[in-house]
Coordinates of C-alpha atoms in Angstrom, one line a residue:
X69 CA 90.1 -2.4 6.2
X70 CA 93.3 -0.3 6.5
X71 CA 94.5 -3.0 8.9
X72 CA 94.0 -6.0 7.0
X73 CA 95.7 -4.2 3.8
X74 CA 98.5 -3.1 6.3
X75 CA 98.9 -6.6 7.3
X76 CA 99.1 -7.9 3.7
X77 CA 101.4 -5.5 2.6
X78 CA 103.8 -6.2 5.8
X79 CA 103.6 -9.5 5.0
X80 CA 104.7 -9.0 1.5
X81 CA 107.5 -6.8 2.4
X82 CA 108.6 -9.3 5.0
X83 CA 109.1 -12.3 2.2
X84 CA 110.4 -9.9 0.2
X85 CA 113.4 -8.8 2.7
X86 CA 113.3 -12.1 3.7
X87 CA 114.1 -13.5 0.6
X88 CA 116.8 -11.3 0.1
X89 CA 118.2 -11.4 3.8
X90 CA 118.7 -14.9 4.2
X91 CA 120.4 -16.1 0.5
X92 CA 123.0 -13.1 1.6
X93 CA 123.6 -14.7 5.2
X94 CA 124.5 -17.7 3.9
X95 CA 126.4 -16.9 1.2
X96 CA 128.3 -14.7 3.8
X97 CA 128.8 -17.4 6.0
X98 CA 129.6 -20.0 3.7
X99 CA 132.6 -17.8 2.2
X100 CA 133.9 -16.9 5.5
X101 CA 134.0 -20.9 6.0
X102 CA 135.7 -21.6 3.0
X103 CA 138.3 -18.9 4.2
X104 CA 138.9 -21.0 7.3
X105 CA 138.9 -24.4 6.1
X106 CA 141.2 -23.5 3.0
X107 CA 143.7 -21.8 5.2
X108 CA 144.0 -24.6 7.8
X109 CA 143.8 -26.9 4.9
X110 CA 147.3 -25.4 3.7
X111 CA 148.6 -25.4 7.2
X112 CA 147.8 -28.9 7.6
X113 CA 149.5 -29.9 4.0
X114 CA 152.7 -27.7 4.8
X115 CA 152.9 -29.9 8.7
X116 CA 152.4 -33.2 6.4
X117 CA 155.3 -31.9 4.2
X118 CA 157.9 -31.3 6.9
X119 CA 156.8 -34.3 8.7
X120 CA 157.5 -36.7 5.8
X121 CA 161.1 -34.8 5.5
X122 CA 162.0 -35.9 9.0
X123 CA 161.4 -38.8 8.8
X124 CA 162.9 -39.3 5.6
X125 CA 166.5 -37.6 7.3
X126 CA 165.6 -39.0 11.0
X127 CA 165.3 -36.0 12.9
X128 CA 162.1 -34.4 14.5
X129 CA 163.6 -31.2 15.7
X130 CA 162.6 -28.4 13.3
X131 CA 159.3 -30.1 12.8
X132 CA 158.5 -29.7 16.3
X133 CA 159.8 -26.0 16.9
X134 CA 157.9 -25.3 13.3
X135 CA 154.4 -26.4 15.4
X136 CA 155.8 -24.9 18.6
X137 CA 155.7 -21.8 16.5
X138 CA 152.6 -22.6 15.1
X139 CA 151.1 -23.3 18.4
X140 CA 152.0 -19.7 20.4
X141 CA 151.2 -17.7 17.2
X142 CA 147.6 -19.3 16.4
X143 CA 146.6 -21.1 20.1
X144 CA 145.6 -24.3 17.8
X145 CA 146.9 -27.8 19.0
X146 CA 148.9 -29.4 16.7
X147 CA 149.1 -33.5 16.6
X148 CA 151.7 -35.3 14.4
X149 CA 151.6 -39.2 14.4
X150 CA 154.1 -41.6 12.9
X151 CA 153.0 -44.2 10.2
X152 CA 152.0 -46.7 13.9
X153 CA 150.0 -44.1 15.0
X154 CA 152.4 -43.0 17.9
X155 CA 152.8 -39.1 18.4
X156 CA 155.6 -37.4 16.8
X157 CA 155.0 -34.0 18.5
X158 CA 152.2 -33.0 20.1
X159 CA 151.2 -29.3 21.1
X160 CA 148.2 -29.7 23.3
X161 CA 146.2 -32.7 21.6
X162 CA 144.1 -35.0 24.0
X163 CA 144.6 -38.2 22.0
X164 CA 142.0 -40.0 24.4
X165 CA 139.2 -37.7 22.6
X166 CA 137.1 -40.0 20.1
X167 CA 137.2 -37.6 17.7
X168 CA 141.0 -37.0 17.3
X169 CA 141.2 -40.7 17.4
X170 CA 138.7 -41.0 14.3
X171 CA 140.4 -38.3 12.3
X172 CA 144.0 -40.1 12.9
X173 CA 142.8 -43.2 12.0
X174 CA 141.3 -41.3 8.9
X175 CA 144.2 -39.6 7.5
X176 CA 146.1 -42.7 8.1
X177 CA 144.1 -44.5 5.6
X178 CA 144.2 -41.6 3.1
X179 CA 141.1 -40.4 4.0
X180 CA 140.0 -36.7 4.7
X181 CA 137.1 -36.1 7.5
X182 CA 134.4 -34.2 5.9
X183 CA 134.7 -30.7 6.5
X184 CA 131.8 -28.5 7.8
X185 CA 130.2 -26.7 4.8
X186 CA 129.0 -23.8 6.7
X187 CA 129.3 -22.1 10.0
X188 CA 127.6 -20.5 12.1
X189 CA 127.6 -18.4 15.1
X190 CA 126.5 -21.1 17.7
X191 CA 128.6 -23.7 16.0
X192 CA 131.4 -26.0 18.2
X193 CA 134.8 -24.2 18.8
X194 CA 136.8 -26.3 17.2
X195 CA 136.9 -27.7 13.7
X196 CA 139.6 -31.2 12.9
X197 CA 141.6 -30.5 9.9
X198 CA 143.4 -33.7 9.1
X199 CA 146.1 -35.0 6.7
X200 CA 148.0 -38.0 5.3
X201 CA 151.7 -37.5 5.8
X202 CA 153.6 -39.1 2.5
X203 CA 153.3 -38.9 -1.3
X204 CA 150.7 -41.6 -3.0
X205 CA 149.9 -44.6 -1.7
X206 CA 153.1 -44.6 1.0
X207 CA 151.4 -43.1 4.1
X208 CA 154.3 -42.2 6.9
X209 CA 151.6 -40.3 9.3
X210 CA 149.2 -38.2 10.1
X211 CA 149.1 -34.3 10.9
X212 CA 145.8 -33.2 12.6
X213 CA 144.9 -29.5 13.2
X214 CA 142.2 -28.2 16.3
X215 CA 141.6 -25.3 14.5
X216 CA 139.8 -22.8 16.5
X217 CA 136.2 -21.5 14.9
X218 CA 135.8 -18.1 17.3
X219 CA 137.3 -15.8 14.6
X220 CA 135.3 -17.3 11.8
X221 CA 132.4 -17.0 14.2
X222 CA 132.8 -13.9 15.4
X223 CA 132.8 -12.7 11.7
X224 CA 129.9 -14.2 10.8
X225 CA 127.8 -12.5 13.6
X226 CA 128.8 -9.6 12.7
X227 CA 127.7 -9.9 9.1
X228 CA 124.7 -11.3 10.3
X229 CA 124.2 -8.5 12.5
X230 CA 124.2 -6.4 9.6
X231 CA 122.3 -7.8 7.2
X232 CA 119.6 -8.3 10.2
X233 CA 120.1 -4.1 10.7
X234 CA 119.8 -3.9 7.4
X235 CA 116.7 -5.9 6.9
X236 CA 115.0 -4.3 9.4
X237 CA 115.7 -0.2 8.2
X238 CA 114.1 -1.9 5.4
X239 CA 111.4 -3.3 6.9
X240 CA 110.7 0.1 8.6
X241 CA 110.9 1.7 5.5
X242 CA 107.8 -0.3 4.0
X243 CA 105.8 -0.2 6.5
X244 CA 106.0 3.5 6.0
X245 CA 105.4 3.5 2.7
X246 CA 102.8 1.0 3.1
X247 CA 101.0 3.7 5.8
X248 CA 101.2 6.5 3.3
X249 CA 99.8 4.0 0.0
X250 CA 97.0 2.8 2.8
X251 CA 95.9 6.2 3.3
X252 CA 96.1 7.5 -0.1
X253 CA 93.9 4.5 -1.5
X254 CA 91.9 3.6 1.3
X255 CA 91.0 7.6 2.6
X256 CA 88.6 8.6 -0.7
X257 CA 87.7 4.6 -0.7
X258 CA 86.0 5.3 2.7
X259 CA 84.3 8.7 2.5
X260 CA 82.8 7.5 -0.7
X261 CA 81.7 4.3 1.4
X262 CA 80.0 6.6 3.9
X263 CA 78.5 8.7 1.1
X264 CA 77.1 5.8 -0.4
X265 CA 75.8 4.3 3.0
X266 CA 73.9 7.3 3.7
X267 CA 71.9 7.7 0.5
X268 CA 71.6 4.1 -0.1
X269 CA 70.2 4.0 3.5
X270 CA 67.4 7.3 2.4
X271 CA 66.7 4.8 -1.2
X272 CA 63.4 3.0 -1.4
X273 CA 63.2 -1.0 -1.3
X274 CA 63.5 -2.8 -4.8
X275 CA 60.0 -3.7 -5.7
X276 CA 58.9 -7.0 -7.2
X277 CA 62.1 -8.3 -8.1
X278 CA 65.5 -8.9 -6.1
X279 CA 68.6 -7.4 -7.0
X280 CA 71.6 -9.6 -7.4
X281 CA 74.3 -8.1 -5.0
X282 CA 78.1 -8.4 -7.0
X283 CA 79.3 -9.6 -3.6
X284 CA 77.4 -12.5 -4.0
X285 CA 79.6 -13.5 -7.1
X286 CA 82.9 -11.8 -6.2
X287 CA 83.3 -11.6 -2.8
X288 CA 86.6 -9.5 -1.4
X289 CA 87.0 -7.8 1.9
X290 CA 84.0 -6.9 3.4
X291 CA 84.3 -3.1 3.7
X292 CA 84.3 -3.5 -0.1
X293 CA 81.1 -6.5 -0.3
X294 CA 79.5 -3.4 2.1
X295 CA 80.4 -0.8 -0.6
X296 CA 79.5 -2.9 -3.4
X297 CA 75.6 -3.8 -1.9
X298 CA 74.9 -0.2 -1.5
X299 CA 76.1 0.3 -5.3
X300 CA 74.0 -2.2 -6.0
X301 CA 70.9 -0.7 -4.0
X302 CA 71.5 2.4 -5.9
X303 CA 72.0 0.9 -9.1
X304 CA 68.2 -0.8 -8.6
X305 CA 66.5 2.1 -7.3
X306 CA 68.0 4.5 -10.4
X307 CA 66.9 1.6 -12.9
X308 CA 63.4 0.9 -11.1
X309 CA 63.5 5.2 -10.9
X310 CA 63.6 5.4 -15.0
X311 CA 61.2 2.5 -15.1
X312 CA 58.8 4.5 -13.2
X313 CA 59.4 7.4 -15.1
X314 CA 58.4 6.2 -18.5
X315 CA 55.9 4.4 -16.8
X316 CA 54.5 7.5 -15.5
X317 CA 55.1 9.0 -18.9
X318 CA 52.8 6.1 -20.7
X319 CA 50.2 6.0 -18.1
X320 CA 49.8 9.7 -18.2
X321 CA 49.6 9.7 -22.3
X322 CA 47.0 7.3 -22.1
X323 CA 44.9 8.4 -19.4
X324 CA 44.7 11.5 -21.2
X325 CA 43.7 10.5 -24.5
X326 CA 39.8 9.8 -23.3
X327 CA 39.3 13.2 -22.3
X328 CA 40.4 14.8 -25.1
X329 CA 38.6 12.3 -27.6
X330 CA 35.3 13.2 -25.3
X331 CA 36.1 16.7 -25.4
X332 CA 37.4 16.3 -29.7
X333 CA 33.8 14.9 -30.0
X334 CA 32.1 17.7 -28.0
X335 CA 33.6 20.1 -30.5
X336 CA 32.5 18.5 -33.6
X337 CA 29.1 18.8 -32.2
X338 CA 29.1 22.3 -31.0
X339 CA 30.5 23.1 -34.6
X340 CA 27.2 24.3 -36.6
X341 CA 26.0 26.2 -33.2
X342 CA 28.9 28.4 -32.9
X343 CA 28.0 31.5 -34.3
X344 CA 29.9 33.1 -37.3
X345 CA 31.9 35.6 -34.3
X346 CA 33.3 33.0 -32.5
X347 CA 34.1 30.6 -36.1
X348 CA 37.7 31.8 -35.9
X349 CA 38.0 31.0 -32.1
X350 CA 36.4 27.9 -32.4
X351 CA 38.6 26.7 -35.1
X352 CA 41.6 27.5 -33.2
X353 CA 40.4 25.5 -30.2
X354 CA 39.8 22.5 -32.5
X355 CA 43.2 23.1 -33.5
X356 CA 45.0 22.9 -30.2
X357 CA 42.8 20.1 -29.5
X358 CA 44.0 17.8 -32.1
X359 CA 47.6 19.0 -32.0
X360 CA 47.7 18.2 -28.1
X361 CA 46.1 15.1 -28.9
X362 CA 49.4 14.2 -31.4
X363 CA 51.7 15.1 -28.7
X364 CA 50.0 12.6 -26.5
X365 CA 50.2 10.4 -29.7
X366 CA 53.8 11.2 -29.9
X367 CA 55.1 10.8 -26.1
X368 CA 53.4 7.7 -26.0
X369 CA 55.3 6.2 -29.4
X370 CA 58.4 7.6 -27.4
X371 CA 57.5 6.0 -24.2
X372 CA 57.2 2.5 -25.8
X373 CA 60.2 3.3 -27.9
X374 CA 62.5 4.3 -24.7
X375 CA 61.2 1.7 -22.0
X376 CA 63.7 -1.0 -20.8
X377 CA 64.0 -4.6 -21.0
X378 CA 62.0 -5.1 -18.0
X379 CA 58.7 -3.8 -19.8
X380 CA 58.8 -6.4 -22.2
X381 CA 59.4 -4.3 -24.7
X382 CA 63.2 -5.1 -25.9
X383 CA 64.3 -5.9 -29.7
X384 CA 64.1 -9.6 -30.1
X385 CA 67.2 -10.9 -31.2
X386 CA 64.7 -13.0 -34.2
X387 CA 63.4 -9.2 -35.8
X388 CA 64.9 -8.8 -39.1
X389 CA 63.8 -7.3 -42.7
X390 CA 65.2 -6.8 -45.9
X391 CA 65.8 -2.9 -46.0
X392 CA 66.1 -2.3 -49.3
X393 CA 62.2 -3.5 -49.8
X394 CA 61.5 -1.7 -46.8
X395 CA 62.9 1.8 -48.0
X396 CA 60.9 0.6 -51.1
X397 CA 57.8 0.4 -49.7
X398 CA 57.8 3.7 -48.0
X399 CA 59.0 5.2 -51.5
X400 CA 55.6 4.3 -52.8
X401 CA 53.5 4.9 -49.9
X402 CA 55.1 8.5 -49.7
X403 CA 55.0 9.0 -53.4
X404 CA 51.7 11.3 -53.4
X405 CA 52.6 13.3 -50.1
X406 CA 55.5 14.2 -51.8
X407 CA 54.2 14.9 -55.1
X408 CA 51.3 17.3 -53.1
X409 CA 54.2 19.3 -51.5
X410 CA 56.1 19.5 -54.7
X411 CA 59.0 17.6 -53.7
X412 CA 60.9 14.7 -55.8
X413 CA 61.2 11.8 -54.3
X414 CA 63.7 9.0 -56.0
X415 CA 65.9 6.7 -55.2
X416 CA 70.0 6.1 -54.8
X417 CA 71.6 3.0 -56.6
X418 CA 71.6 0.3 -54.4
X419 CA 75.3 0.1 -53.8
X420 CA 75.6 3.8 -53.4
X421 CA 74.0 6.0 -50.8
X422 CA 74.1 10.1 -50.9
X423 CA 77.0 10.9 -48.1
X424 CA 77.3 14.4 -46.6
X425 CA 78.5 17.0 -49.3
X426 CA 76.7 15.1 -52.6
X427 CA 74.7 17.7 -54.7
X428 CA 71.7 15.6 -54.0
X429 CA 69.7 16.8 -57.1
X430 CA 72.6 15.8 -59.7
X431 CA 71.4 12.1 -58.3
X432 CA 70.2 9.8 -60.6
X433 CA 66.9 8.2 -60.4
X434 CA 67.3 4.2 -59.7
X435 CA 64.3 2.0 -57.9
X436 CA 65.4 -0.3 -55.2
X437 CA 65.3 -3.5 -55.8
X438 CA 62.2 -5.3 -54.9
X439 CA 63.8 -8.3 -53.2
X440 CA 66.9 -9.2 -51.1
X441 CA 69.3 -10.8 -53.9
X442 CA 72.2 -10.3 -51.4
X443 CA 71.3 -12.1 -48.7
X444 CA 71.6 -8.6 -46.5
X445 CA 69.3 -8.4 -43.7
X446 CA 68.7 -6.1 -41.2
X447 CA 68.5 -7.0 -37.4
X448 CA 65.3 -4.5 -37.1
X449 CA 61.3 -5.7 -37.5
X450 CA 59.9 -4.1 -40.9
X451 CA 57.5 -1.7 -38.7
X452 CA 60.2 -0.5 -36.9
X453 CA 62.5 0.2 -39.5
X454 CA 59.3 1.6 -41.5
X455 CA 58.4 3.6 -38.4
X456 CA 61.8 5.3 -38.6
X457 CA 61.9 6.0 -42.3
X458 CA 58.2 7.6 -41.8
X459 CA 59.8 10.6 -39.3
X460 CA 62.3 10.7 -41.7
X461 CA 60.2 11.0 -45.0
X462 CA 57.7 13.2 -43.1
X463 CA 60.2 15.8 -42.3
X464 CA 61.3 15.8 -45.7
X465 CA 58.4 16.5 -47.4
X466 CA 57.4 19.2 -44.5
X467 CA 60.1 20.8 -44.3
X468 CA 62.5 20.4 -47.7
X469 CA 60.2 23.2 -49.4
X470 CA 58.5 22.7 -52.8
X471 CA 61.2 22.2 -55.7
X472 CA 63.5 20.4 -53.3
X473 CA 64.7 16.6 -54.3
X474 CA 64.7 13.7 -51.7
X475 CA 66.9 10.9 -52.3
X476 CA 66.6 7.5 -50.4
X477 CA 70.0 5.2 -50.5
X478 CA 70.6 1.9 -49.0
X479 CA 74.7 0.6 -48.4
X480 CA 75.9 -2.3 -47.0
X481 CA 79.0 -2.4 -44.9
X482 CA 80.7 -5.4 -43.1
X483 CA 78.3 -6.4 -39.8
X484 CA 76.5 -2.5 -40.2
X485 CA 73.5 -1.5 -43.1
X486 CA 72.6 2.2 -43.9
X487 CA 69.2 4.1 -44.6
X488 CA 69.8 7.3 -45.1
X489 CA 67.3 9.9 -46.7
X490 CA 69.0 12.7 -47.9
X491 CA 67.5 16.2 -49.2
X492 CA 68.7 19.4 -50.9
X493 CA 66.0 21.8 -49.1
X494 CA 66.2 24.7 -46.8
X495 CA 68.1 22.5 -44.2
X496 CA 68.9 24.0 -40.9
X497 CA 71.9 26.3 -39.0
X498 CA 74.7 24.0 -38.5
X499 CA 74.5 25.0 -34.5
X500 CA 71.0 23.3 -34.5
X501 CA 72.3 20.0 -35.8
X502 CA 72.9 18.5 -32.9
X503 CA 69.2 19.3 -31.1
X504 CA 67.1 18.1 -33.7
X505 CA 67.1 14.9 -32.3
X506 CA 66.5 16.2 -28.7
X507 CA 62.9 16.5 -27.3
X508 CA 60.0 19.1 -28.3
X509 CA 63.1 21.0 -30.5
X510 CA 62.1 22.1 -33.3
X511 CA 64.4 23.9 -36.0
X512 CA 63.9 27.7 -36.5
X513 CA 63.4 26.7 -40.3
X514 CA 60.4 24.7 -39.4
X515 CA 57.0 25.5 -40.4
X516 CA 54.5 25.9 -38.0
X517 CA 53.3 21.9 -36.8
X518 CA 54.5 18.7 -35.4
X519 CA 55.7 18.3 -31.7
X520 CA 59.5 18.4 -32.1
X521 CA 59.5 14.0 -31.1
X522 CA 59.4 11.9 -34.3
X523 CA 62.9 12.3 -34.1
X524 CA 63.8 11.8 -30.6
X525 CA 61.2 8.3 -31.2
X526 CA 63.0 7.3 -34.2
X527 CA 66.5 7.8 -32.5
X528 CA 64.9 5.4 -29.5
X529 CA 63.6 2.9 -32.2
X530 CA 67.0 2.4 -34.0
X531 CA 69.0 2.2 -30.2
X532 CA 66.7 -0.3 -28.7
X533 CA 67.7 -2.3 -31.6
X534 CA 71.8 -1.6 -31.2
X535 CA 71.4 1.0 -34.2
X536 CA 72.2 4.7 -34.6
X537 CA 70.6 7.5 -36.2
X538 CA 72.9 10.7 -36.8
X539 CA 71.6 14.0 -38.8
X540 CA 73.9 15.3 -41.2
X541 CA 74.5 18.7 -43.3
X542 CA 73.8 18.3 -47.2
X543 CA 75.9 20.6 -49.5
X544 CA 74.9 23.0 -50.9
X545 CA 72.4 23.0 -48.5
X546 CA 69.9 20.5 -47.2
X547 CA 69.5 17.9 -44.7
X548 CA 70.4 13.9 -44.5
X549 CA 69.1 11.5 -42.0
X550 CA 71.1 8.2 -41.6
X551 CA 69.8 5.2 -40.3
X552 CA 72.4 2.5 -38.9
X553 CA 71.4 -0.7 -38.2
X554 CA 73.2 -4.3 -37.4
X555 CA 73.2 -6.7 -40.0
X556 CA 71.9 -10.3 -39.3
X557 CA 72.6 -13.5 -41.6
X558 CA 70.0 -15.6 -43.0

């Protein structure tokens, strides 16, 4: 892998310094060009000048030492031809070459030769510069230059040869850089690689169902496809592990609750046998009996309410309920527990709903209304939601202490509807907040009962429907549970 990401990334530097290298070795050499052709340009126009005053006074003479001059200080061949075409002075021109002969011809017609744009090291020697001798229309001749391209040339590689120097320090450069970024990334990348082989390899097979690899829709190099397949194994064999688990969990509930009905119903008949001396122990074993057959009760609820999609037992997306006739219902179904443990149990408006900090007892009584007149819907099954409020109603009348008030409040919220059931009781120590809703915890405050689950079962209930459940402080004292659920449109 470190090869193939070396190889991209050389290959992006190499555009890159390419991209710059090139535009600059042109420019460079176009320039240097110009430079020539613009200076034997003017050399060519200043010969034109001093031809066209010869001829205009009839003498030659200074023209010709002029290119004499011209000729030693430069080496260039000079040519000057008359308005026939018949050479005027000549400093090393081969007037049989097809080219001089074209570029005469030229300037005698008023026309310049087109000039190379560019040059390059391995272009020709020699470059024609060519000119009209006369003013306007009136040509008297023609001056041509064999200007010599070695200098321009030789300039050019140089440049060249810098720019290439240059291009390759920074070429060196990135492929430096590019080592030390491979290593950095790629090092952690492939011990994690290995550490992920070898436990993937010490995983058992996917049972029953195949897992869908995210190579097979993503693809990439195959060091990564490799690392992504054994994430994948391990990703199956931790979901199939906690399918297994509350699998174990349900199957071990249930296969325990026939023996301890048999032995429940063994009890009840050994009841009027057991002498008066063993009454006490008796009861007590009746007792555990019945609150070990709860907490098999209880994991079982828990079980259901905490196993995964792929037992079937998911929220469907069509549950809903009106939860202001739900939090009604259990109102009146709760109404004589409550009234037996000497707690008041009323209801919030139903826009308003007792927040953390409310004296709940300065509350005033309201009933909720009987039917949705909203339209507000909850995205939760009415047994469900009822199931919730139950735990939540149950520990409030347990717990709360006779005297204490319980208020239940439904508010609506954009997309989100609240249940909360609040009390001014004993509540708890604010350090034990945050465990009430863990498993078999239950509060120092707590009576002697229950199995520390119904709310660990209602806080599975509201998730596997995309809810929340939070327990909340009441001032002065107290305890609030608050039930979150989507809202659904009907």
């Amino acid at each position: 892998m470190r090869r193939r990401l070396l190889t991209a990334l050389t290959v992006f530097a190499a555009l890159a310094v390419l991209a710059f290298a090139i535009p600059l070795s042109l420019t460079a050499a176009t320039s240097r060009t110009q430079q020539l052709v613009l200076g034997r340009s003017g050399d060519a126009d200043r010969f034109a000048t001093l031809a066209d005053a010869a001829a205009s006074a009839g003498g030659g003479r200074a023209l010709a030492d002029e290119v004499g001059r011209y000729h030693e200080l430069f080496g260039e061949n000079v040519l000057v031809v008359d308005a026939r075409g018949a050479p005027i002075v000549n400093s090393g021109v081969e007037m049989s070459d097809p080219r001089i002969s074209a570029a005469v011809a030229a300037a005698r017609r008023n026309q310049r030769p087109q000039q190379v744009n560019r040059l390059t090291p391995w272009s020709a020697p020699v470059m024609l510069i060519a000119r009209p001798v006369g003013t306007g229309v009136q040509v008297n001749g023609a001056v041509v230059i064999e200007a010599s391209t070695a200098a321009a040339r030789a300039a050019i590689a140089r440049v060249w040869a810098v720019i290439a120097l240059g291009a390759l320090g920074a070429m060196v450069v990135f492929m430096l850089l590019a080592l030390v970024l491979s290593r950095w990334v790629l090092r952690p990348l492939a011990a994690m690689s290995d550490a992920v082989a070898e436990l993937t390899a010490t995983l058992p097979k996917p049972r029953g169902r195949t897992p869908a690899p995210i190579t097979r829709r993503y693809g990439g190099p195959p060091e990564i496809r490799a690392l992504a397949e054994s994430v994948d194994a391990m990703a199956t064999a931790v979901a199939d592990s906690a399918d297994a688990q509350h699998q174990l969990v349900a199957d071990t509930a249930h296969a325990m609750r026939n023996p301890l009905a048999a032995l429940s119903i063994r009890l009840d008949s050994l009841e009027y046998a057991v002498p008066d001396r063993a009454s006490t122990t008796f009861r007590g074993a009746t007792a555990e009996v019945e609150r070990l057959t709860a907490l098999l009760d209880d994991l079982l609820e828990l079980a259901v309410a905490q196993a995964p999609a792929s037992f079937g037992t998911a929220a469907s997306t069509e549950e809903h309920c009106d939860p202001a006739q739900v939090a009604a219902d259990r109102i009146d179904a709760w109404a004589s527990a409550f009234d037996e443990a000497g707690v008041r149990l009323t209801s919030a408006p139903a826009d308003h709903s007792p927040e953390p900090g409310d004296d709940v007892s300065a509350t005033p009584v309201h009933t909720l209304p009987p039917s949705n007149e909203t339209g507000t819907w909850a995205a939760i099954s009415s047994a469900a939601l009822a199931q919730i409020l139950d735990v939540a109603l149950s520990n409030s009348c347990r717990y709360a202490g006779s005297g204490a008030h319980t208020v239940v409040g439904v508010t609506v919220e954009p997309g989100w509807v609240t249940v909360r059931i609040a009390d001014d009781g004993t509540g708890v120590p604010p350090e034990e907040l945050d465990k009430l809703t863990a498993r078999f915890f239950r509060g120092t405050t707590a009576a002697a009962g229950g199995t520390g689950l119904g709310l660990s079962i209602a806080q599975a209930l509201a998730k596997a429907r995309g809810g929340t459940l939070t327990v909340e402080a009441v001032r002065p004292h107290g305890l609030a549970v608050a039930v979150g659920v989507p809202m659904v449109a009907r």
